[in-house]
Amino acid sequence: MGRIYRQPIEAEAVTAAQDLWEINAPSDAIVVIHKIHLFQNTDFADAEDEILLVEMSTSSGSGSGGSTPTPIKNENSDAAFGGTVEINNTTQGATKTVIEPMQFSVRGGLFYEPVPSERKVIEPSGRVIVDIEAPADSITVHGVMVFEEI
């Protein structure tokens, strides 16, 4: 078993399509995505209900306009993540190939926790982006991606 990390998104106002997470695997390891949990806390009325497309994609280009946080180690004694993570890129990555389309109900959230044989494996130096389409009006999202470096 490798090292487990988590990358939260906290109180991010989403007003347009954007890349929520971008995971760039290190050149000497693979990364396995274990879980994505996404929810919002601003639109709950029937009139505000919508279902948004969230896509996990491979990409040849990185996005920009977000931040590059340090992923949280599951075990304090583990080494820092060997790759890089970007969150909330408002300029999306280029040339995406969708590998997992998902449905995000603003009232019910999104829970992506595939069985082990269906988890996305990112090859060394590979990149995976999880993006969201533009909502009808601004929503404030929170979430976490849990991944493993092997």
PDB file of C-alpha atoms in Angstrom:
ATOM      1  CA  MET A   1       0.000   0.000   0.000  1.00  0.00           C
ATOM      2  CA  GLY A   2       1.208   3.473  -0.845  1.00  0.00           C
ATOM      3  CA  ARG A   3       0.811   6.783   0.936  1.00  0.00           C
ATOM      4  CA  ILE A   4      -2.690   8.279   1.213  1.00  0.00           C
ATOM      5  CA  TYR A   5      -3.344  12.010   0.771  1.00  0.00           C
ATOM      6  CA  ARG A   6      -6.410  14.202   0.703  1.00  0.00           C
ATOM      7  CA  GLN A   7      -7.000  17.527  -0.962  1.00  0.00           C
ATOM      8  CA  PRO A   8      -9.980  19.514   0.274  1.00  0.00           C
ATOM      9  CA  ILE A   9     -11.775  22.386  -1.401  1.00  0.00           C
ATOM     10  CA  GLU A  10     -13.288  24.780   1.094  1.00  0.00           C
ATOM     11  CA  ALA A  11     -15.984  27.375   0.427  1.00  0.00           C
ATOM     12  CA  GLU A  12     -15.159  27.921  -3.249  1.00  0.00           C
ATOM     13  CA  ALA A  13     -17.618  30.148  -5.120  1.00  0.00           C
ATOM     14  CA  VAL A  14     -18.297  28.523  -8.481  1.00  0.00           C
ATOM     15  CA  THR A  15     -19.817  30.889 -11.027  1.00  0.00           C
ATOM     16  CA  ALA A  16     -18.405  29.462 -14.261  1.00  0.00           C
ATOM     17  CA  ALA A  17     -16.973  26.199 -15.546  1.00  0.00           C
ATOM     18  CA  GLN A  18     -13.694  25.410 -13.790  1.00  0.00           C
ATOM     19  CA  ASP A  19     -11.253  22.667 -12.873  1.00  0.00           C
ATOM     20  CA  LEU A  20     -11.923  21.727  -9.265  1.00  0.00           C
ATOM     21  CA  TRP A  21      -8.908  19.415  -8.911  1.00  0.00           C
ATOM     22  CA  GLU A  22      -5.855  18.777 -11.065  1.00  0.00           C
ATOM     23  CA  ILE A  23      -3.586  15.935  -9.972  1.00  0.00           C
ATOM     24  CA  ASN A  24      -0.140  15.699 -11.567  1.00  0.00           C
ATOM     25  CA  ALA A  25       1.559  12.396 -10.762  1.00  0.00           C
ATOM     26  CA  PRO A  26       5.270  12.370  -9.934  1.00  0.00           C
ATOM     27  CA  SER A  27       7.646  11.037 -12.584  1.00  0.00           C
ATOM     28  CA  ASP A  28       8.587   8.013 -10.464  1.00  0.00           C
ATOM     29  CA  ALA A  29       5.221   6.845  -9.087  1.00  0.00           C
ATOM     30  CA  ILE A  30       1.611   6.206  -9.972  1.00  0.00           C
ATOM     31  CA  VAL A  31      -1.383   7.856  -8.302  1.00  0.00           C
ATOM     32  CA  VAL A  32      -4.709   6.141  -7.625  1.00  0.00           C
ATOM     33  CA  ILE A  33      -7.858   8.191  -7.028  1.00  0.00           C
ATOM     34  CA  HIS A  34      -9.869   6.592  -4.236  1.00  0.00           C
ATOM     35  CA  LYS A  35     -12.693   9.033  -3.548  1.00  0.00           C
ATOM     36  CA  ILE A  36     -14.273  12.355  -4.482  1.00  0.00           C
ATOM     37  CA  HIS A  37     -16.901  13.986  -2.301  1.00  0.00           C
ATOM     38  CA  LEU A  38     -18.440  17.269  -3.440  1.00  0.00           C
ATOM     39  CA  PHE A  39     -21.309  19.274  -1.959  1.00  0.00           C
ATOM     40  CA  GLN A  40     -22.587  22.855  -1.811  1.00  0.00           C
ATOM     41  CA  ASN A  41     -24.299  24.892   0.874  1.00  0.00           C
ATOM     42  CA  THR A  42     -25.978  27.825  -0.860  1.00  0.00           C
ATOM     43  CA  ASP A  43     -28.805  26.533  -3.126  1.00  0.00           C
ATOM     44  CA  PHE A  44     -31.480  24.426  -1.430  1.00  0.00           C
ATOM     45  CA  ALA A  45     -34.822  25.741  -2.679  1.00  0.00           C
ATOM     46  CA  ASP A  46     -36.754  23.858  -5.360  1.00  0.00           C
ATOM     47  CA  ALA A  47     -36.328  26.760  -7.786  1.00  0.00           C
ATOM     48  CA  GLU A  48     -32.524  26.595  -7.362  1.00  0.00           C
ATOM     49  CA  ASP A  49     -32.265  22.857  -7.982  1.00  0.00           C
ATOM     50  CA  GLU A  50     -29.975  21.800 -10.798  1.00  0.00           C
ATOM     51  CA  ILE A  51     -27.822  18.893 -11.825  1.00  0.00           C
ATOM     52  CA  LEU A  52     -24.353  19.764 -13.077  1.00  0.00           C
ATOM     53  CA  LEU A  53     -21.946  17.721 -15.133  1.00  0.00           C
ATOM     54  CA  VAL A  54     -18.665  16.885 -13.403  1.00  0.00           C
ATOM     55  CA  GLU A  55     -16.041  15.174 -15.548  1.00  0.00           C
ATOM     56  CA  MET A  56     -12.838  13.356 -14.731  1.00  0.00           C
ATOM     57  CA  SER A  57     -10.488  13.735 -17.690  1.00  0.00           C
ATOM     58  CA  THR A  58      -6.945  13.252 -18.792  1.00  0.00           C
ATOM     59  CA  SER A  59      -5.425  16.418 -20.198  1.00  0.00           C
ATOM     60  CA  SER A  60      -2.390  17.508 -22.135  1.00  0.00           C
ATOM     61  CA  GLY A  61      -2.361  20.946 -20.546  1.00  0.00           C
ATOM     62  CA  SER A  62      -2.620  22.429 -17.100  1.00  0.00           C
ATOM     63  CA  GLY A  63      -5.201  24.984 -16.057  1.00  0.00           C
ATOM     64  CA  SER A  64      -4.512  28.261 -14.271  1.00  0.00           C
ATOM     65  CA  GLY A  65      -6.114  30.827 -12.026  1.00  0.00           C
ATOM     66  CA  GLY A  66      -6.413  28.611  -8.960  1.00  0.00           C
ATOM     67  CA  SER A  67      -3.999  27.619  -6.249  1.00  0.00           C
ATOM     68  CA  THR A  68      -1.380  24.909  -5.601  1.00  0.00           C
ATOM     69  CA  PRO A  69      -1.973  23.694  -2.049  1.00  0.00           C
ATOM     70  CA  THR A  70       0.013  21.022  -0.238  1.00  0.00           C
ATOM     71  CA  PRO A  71      -2.038  17.799   0.006  1.00  0.00           C
ATOM     72  CA  ILE A  72      -2.750  16.609   3.544  1.00  0.00           C
ATOM     73  CA  LYS A  73      -0.913  13.433   4.557  1.00  0.00           C
ATOM     74  CA  ASN A  74      -3.075  10.681   6.027  1.00  0.00           C
ATOM     75  CA  GLU A  75      -0.161   9.601   8.246  1.00  0.00           C
ATOM     76  CA  ASN A  76       1.912  12.387   9.770  1.00  0.00           C
ATOM     77  CA  SER A  77       5.131  10.386   9.324  1.00  0.00           C
ATOM     78  CA  ASP A  78       4.622   9.993   5.548  1.00  0.00           C
ATOM     79  CA  ALA A  79       6.644  11.953   3.029  1.00  0.00           C
ATOM     80  CA  ALA A  80       5.076  14.884   1.208  1.00  0.00           C
ATOM     81  CA  PHE A  81       3.220  14.069  -2.017  1.00  0.00           C
ATOM     82  CA  GLY A  82       5.746  13.693  -4.847  1.00  0.00           C
ATOM     83  CA  GLY A  83       3.521  15.252  -7.503  1.00  0.00           C
ATOM     84  CA  THR A  84       1.556  18.488  -7.591  1.00  0.00           C
ATOM     85  CA  VAL A  85      -2.061  19.406  -7.041  1.00  0.00           C
ATOM     86  CA  GLU A  86      -3.946  22.431  -8.293  1.00  0.00           C
ATOM     87  CA  ILE A  87      -7.439  23.397  -7.181  1.00  0.00           C
ATOM     88  CA  ASN A  88     -10.085  25.789  -8.466  1.00  0.00           C
ATOM     89  CA  ASN A  89      -8.458  26.654 -11.805  1.00  0.00           C
ATOM     90  CA  THR A  90     -10.789  29.169 -13.420  1.00  0.00           C
ATOM     91  CA  THR A  91      -8.937  28.814 -16.736  1.00  0.00           C
ATOM     92  CA  GLN A  92      -9.401  25.156 -17.552  1.00  0.00           C
ATOM     93  CA  GLY A  93      -6.775  22.700 -18.790  1.00  0.00           C
ATOM     94  CA  ALA A  94      -6.498  22.062 -22.524  1.00  0.00           C
ATOM     95  CA  THR A  95      -7.320  19.091 -24.751  1.00  0.00           C
ATOM     96  CA  LYS A  96      -9.263  16.958 -22.309  1.00  0.00           C
ATOM     97  CA  THR A  97     -10.293  13.345 -22.841  1.00  0.00           C
ATOM     98  CA  VAL A  98     -13.237  12.476 -20.600  1.00  0.00           C
ATOM     99  CA  ILE A  99     -12.796   9.200 -18.742  1.00  0.00           C
ATOM    100  CA  GLU A 100     -15.574   9.442 -16.123  1.00  0.00           C
ATOM    101  CA  PRO A 101     -18.630  11.692 -16.506  1.00  0.00           C
ATOM    102  CA  MET A 102     -20.500  12.204 -13.229  1.00  0.00           C
ATOM    103  CA  GLN A 103     -23.679  13.888 -12.090  1.00  0.00           C
ATOM    104  CA  PHE A 104     -23.583  16.525  -9.321  1.00  0.00           C
ATOM    105  CA  SER A 105     -26.981  17.245  -7.823  1.00  0.00           C
ATOM    106  CA  VAL A 106     -26.699  20.540  -5.960  1.00  0.00           C
ATOM    107  CA  ARG A 107     -29.158  19.196  -3.383  1.00  0.00           C
ATOM    108  CA  GLY A 108     -27.714  15.712  -3.016  1.00  0.00           C
ATOM    109  CA  GLY A 109     -23.991  16.188  -3.663  1.00  0.00           C
ATOM    110  CA  LEU A 110     -21.588  13.902  -5.480  1.00  0.00           C
ATOM    111  CA  PHE A 111     -20.032  10.777  -4.004  1.00  0.00           C
ATOM    112  CA  TYR A 112     -17.502   8.991  -6.214  1.00  0.00           C
ATOM    113  CA  GLU A 113     -15.985   6.007  -4.460  1.00  0.00           C
ATOM    114  CA  PRO A 114     -15.396   3.247  -7.027  1.00  0.00           C
ATOM    115  CA  VAL A 115     -14.570  -0.341  -6.214  1.00  0.00           C
ATOM    116  CA  PRO A 116     -10.789  -0.970  -6.312  1.00  0.00           C
ATOM    117  CA  SER A 117     -10.792  -2.459  -9.815  1.00  0.00           C
ATOM    118  CA  GLU A 118     -12.464   0.684 -11.241  1.00  0.00           C
ATOM    119  CA  ARG A 119     -10.296   3.340  -9.568  1.00  0.00           C
ATOM    120  CA  LYS A 120      -8.492   5.688 -11.922  1.00  0.00           C
ATOM    121  CA  VAL A 121      -4.741   5.076 -12.022  1.00  0.00           C
ATOM    122  CA  ILE A 122      -2.625   8.007 -13.164  1.00  0.00           C
ATOM    123  CA  GLU A 123       0.625   6.894 -14.815  1.00  0.00           C
ATOM    124  CA  PRO A 124       3.961   8.522 -13.875  1.00  0.00           C
ATOM    125  CA  SER A 125       4.004  12.171 -15.045  1.00  0.00           C
ATOM    126  CA  GLY A 126       0.317  11.853 -15.996  1.00  0.00           C
ATOM    127  CA  ARG A 127      -2.389  14.406 -15.286  1.00  0.00           C
ATOM    128  CA  VAL A 128      -6.056  14.025 -14.330  1.00  0.00           C
ATOM    129  CA  ILE A 129      -8.490  16.895 -13.997  1.00  0.00           C
ATOM    130  CA  VAL A 130     -11.917  16.950 -12.350  1.00  0.00           C
ATOM    131  CA  ASP A 131     -14.001  19.823 -13.661  1.00  0.00           C
ATOM    132  CA  ILE A 132     -17.503  21.173 -13.184  1.00  0.00           C
ATOM    133  CA  GLU A 133     -19.772  22.886 -15.694  1.00  0.00           C
ATOM    134  CA  ALA A 134     -21.094  26.394 -15.068  1.00  0.00           C
ATOM    135  CA  PRO A 135     -24.026  26.545 -12.647  1.00  0.00           C
ATOM    136  CA  ALA A 136     -27.092  28.686 -13.378  1.00  0.00           C
ATOM    137  CA  ASP A 137     -26.076  30.936 -10.487  1.00  0.00           C
ATOM    138  CA  SER A 138     -23.185  31.055  -8.037  1.00  0.00           C
ATOM    139  CA  ILE A 139     -22.864  28.096  -5.660  1.00  0.00           C
ATOM    140  CA  THR A 140     -20.385  27.646  -2.826  1.00  0.00           C
ATOM    141  CA  VAL A 141     -18.789  24.203  -3.029  1.00  0.00           C
ATOM    142  CA  HIS A 142     -16.828  22.154  -0.538  1.00  0.00           C
ATOM    143  CA  GLY A 143     -15.264  18.780  -1.136  1.00  0.00           C
ATOM    144  CA  VAL A 144     -12.334  16.441  -0.873  1.00  0.00           C
ATOM    145  CA  MET A 145     -10.387  14.152  -3.173  1.00  0.00           C
ATOM    146  CA  VAL A 146      -8.573  11.216  -1.565  1.00  0.00           C
ATOM    147  CA  PHE A 147      -5.710   9.669  -3.528  1.00  0.00           C
ATOM    148  CA  GLU A 148      -2.748   7.339  -3.091  1.00  0.00           C
ATOM    149  CA  GLU A 149       0.832   7.582  -4.324  1.00  0.00           C
ATOM    150  CA  ILE A 150       2.438   4.206  -5.050  1.00  0.00           C
TER     151      ILE A 150
END
